[in-house]
Tab-separated table of C-alpha atoms in Angstrom:
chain	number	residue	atom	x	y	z
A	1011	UNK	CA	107.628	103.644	94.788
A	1012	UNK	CA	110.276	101.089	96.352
A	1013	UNK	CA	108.526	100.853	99.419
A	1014	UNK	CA	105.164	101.089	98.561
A	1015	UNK	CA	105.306	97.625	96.250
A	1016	UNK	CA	106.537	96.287	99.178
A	1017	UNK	CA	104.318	97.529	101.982
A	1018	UNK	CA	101.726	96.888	99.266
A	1019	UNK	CA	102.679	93.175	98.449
A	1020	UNK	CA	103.107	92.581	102.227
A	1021	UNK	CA	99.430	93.842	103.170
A	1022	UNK	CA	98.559	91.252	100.910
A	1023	UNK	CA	100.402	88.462	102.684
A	1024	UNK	CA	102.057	88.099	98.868
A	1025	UNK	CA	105.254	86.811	98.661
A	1026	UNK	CA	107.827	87.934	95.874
A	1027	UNK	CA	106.736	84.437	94.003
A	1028	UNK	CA	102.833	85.063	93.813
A	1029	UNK	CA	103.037	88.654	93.064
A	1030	UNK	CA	105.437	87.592	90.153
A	1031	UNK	CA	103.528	85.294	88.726
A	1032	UNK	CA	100.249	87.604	88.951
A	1033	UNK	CA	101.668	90.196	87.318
A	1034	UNK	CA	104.245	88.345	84.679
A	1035	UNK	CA	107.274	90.233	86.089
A	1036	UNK	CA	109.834	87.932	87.000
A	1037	UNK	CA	110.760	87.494	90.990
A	1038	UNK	CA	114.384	88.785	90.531
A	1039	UNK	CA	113.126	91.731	88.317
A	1040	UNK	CA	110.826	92.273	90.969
A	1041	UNK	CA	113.469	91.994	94.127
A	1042	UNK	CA	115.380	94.893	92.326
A	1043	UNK	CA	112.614	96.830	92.046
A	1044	UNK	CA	111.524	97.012	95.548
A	1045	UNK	CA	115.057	97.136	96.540
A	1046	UNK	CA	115.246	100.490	94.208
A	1047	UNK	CA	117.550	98.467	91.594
A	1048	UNK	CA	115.534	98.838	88.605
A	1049	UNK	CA	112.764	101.725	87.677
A	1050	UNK	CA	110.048	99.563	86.618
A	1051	UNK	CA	108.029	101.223	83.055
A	1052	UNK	CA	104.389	102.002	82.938
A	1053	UNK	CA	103.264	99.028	81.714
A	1054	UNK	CA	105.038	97.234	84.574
A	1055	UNK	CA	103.847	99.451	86.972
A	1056	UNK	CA	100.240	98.928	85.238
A	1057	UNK	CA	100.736	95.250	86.241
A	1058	UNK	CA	101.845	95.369	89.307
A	1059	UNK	CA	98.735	97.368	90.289
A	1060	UNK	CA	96.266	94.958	88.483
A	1061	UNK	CA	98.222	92.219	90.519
A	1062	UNK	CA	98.358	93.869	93.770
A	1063	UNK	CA	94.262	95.203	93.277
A	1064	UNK	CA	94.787	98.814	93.267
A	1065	UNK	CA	95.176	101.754	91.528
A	1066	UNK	CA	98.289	102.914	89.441
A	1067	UNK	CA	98.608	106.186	90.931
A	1068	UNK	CA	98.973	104.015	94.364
A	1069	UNK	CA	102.220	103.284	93.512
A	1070	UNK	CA	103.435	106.592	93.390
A	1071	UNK	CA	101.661	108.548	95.972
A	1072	UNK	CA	101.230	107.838	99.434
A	1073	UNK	CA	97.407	107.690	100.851
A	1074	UNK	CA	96.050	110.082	101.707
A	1075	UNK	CA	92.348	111.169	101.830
A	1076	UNK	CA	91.321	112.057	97.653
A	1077	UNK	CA	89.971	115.980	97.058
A	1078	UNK	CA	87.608	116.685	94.503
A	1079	UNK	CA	90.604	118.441	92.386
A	1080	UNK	CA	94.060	117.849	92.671
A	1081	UNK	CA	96.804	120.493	91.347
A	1082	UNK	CA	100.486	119.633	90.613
A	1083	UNK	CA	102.362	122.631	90.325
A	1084	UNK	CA	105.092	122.483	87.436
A	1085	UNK	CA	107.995	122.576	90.088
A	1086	UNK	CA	105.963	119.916	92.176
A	1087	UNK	CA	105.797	116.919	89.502
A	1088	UNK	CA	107.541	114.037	91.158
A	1089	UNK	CA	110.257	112.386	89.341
A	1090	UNK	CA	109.339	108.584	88.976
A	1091	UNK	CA	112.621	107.869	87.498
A	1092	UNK	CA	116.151	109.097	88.290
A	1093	UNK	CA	117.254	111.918	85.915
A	1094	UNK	CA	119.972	110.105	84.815
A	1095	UNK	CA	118.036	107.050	83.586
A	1096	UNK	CA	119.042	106.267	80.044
A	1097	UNK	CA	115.730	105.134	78.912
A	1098	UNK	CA	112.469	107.114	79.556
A	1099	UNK	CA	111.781	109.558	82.333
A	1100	UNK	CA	108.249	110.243	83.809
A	1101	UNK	CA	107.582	112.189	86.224
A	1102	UNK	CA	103.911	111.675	88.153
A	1103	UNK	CA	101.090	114.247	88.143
A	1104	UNK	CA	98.064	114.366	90.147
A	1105	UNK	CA	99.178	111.515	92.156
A	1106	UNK	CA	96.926	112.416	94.969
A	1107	UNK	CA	93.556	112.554	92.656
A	1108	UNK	CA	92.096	109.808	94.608
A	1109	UNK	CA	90.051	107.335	92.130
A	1110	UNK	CA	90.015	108.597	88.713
A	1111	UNK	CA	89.600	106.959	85.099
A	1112	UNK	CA	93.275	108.429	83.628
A	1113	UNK	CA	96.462	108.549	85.114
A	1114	UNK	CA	98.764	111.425	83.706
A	1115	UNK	CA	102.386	111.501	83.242
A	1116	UNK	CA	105.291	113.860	82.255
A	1117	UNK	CA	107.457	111.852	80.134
A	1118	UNK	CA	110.876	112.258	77.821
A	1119	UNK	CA	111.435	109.834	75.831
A	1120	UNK	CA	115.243	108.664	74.924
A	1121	UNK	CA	116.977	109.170	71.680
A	1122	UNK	CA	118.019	105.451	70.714
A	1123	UNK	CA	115.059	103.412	71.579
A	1124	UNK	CA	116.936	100.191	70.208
A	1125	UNK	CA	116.781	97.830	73.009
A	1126	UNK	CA	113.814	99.134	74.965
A	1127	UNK	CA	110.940	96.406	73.735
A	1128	UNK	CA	107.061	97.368	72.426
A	1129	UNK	CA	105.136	98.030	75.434
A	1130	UNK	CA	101.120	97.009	75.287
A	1131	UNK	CA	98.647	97.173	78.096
A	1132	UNK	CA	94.872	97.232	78.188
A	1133	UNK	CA	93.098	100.937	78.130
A	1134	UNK	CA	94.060	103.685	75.921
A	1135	UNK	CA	97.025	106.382	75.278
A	1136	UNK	CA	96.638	109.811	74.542
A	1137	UNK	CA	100.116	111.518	73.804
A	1138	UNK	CA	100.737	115.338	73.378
A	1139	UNK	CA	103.803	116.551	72.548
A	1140	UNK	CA	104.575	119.906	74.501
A	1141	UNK	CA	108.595	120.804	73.459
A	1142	UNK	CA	110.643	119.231	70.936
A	1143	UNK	CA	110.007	116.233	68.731
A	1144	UNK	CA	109.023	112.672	69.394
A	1145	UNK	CA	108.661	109.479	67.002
A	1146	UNK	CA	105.976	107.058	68.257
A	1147	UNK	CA	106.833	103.904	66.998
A	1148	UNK	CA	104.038	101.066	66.265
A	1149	UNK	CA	105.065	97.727	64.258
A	1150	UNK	CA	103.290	98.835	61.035
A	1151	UNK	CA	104.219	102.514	61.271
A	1152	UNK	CA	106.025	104.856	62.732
A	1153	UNK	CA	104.676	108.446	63.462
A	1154	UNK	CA	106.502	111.779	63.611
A	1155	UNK	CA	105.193	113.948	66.026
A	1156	UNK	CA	106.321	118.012	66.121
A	1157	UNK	CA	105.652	120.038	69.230
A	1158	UNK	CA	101.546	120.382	69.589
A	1159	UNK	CA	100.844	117.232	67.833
A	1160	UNK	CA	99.130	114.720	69.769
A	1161	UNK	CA	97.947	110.887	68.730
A	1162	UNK	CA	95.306	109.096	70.606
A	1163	UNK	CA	95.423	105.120	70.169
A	1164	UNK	CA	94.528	101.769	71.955
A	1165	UNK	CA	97.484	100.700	74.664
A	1166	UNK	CA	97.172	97.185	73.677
A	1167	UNK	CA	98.856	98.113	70.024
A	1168	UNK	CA	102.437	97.091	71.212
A	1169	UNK	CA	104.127	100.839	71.242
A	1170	UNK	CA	107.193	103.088	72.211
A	1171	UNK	CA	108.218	106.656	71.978
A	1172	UNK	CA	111.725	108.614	71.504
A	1173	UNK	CA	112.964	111.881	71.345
A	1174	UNK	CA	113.917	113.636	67.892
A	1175	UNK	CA	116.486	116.046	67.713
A	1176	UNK	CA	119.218	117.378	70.021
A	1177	UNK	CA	117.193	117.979	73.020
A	1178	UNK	CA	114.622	114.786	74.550
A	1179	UNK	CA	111.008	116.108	74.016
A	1180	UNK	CA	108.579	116.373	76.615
A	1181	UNK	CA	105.540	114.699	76.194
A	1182	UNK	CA	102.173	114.815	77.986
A	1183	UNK	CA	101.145	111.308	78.556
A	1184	UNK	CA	97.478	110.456	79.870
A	1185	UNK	CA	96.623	106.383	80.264
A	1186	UNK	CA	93.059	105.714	80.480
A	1187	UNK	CA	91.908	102.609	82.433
A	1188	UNK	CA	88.972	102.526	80.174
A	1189	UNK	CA	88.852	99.717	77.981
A	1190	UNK	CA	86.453	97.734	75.776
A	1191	UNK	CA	85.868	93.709	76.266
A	1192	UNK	CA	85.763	91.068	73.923
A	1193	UNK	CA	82.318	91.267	73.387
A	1194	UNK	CA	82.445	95.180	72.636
A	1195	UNK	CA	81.571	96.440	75.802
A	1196	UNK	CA	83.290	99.157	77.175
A	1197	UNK	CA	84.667	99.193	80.932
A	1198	UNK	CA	85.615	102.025	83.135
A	1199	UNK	CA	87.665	101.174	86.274
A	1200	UNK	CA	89.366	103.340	88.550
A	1201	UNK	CA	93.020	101.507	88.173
A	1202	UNK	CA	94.117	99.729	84.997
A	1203	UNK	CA	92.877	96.386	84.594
């Protein structure tokens, strides 16, 4: 992803300033993460994409020409953080789907969510918890998950996930880029807004 925000913000004859301040990352947050410093989070990377005008998956994946169906084989899941980040790990699936109106994500939450902050982003979350246990934490409640559980909620309640137990769980995370408008009307685009 290092190079792609780059190559991305430079087709756009962005510098480090304007693609900051479109996206509400800060310019030194943003140096380290095109100089593979930092591991931005999903709702970073969601920003960055609305900023830079294109889709999330984008970020991930290098062009290439979209098929009708895409499979990611279990073993072929690219890692999106390193394994040895502290905080959560995703891992990308069907990154070469072309356009599509969810982005999926392998993801295991930390234990200690302490200093990791709310995330909130326009669209929708569904979360499905395939080994272990997870807590998804909202500022009015917090919800216990057990393996096969699943919640479905809006992305802009300000959110964050950890792991129960001894072992992280692994969650199935899909992000929708649907989303509904002030006025009630609902919009489908093919990249987070």
């Amino acid at each position: 992803m290092i190079n792609r925000v780059r190559r991305l913000r430079k087709e756009r004859l962005m510098t480090l300033e304007v693609l900051a301040e479109r996206s509400g990352v800060t310019k030194s947050y943003l140096s380290k993460v095109e100089r593979g410093q930092s591991t931005p989070s999903i709702a970073v990377c969601a920003s960055l994409a609305k900023a830079l005008e294109v889709p999330l998956d984008s970020l991930f994946a290098e062009a290439e020409e979209p098929g009708e169906v895409a499979v990611t084989r279990a073993a072929e899941r690219q890692a999106l953080t390193s394994p040895d980040e502290s905080g959560t790990r995703y891992e990308g699936m069907a990154l070469d789907a072309g356009s599509k109106g969810m982005t999926p994500f392998m993801l295991y939450p930390p234990h200690d969510t302490g200093p990791v902050p709310f995330r909130d982003h326009p669209g929708e979350e569904f979360v499905f918890v395939h080994e272990g246990r997870a807590e998804l934490i909202l500022p009015s409640r917090v919800i216990t998950l057990d393996t096969g559980d699943c919640v479905y909620f809006k992305a802009t309640t300000p959110h964050k996930l950890r792991s129960l137990g001894t072992r992280r769980a692994t969650v199935l995370l899909l992000v929708s880029s649907d989303y509904e408008t002030a006025d009630g009307a609902r919009i489908a685009h093919s990249r987070l807004p």
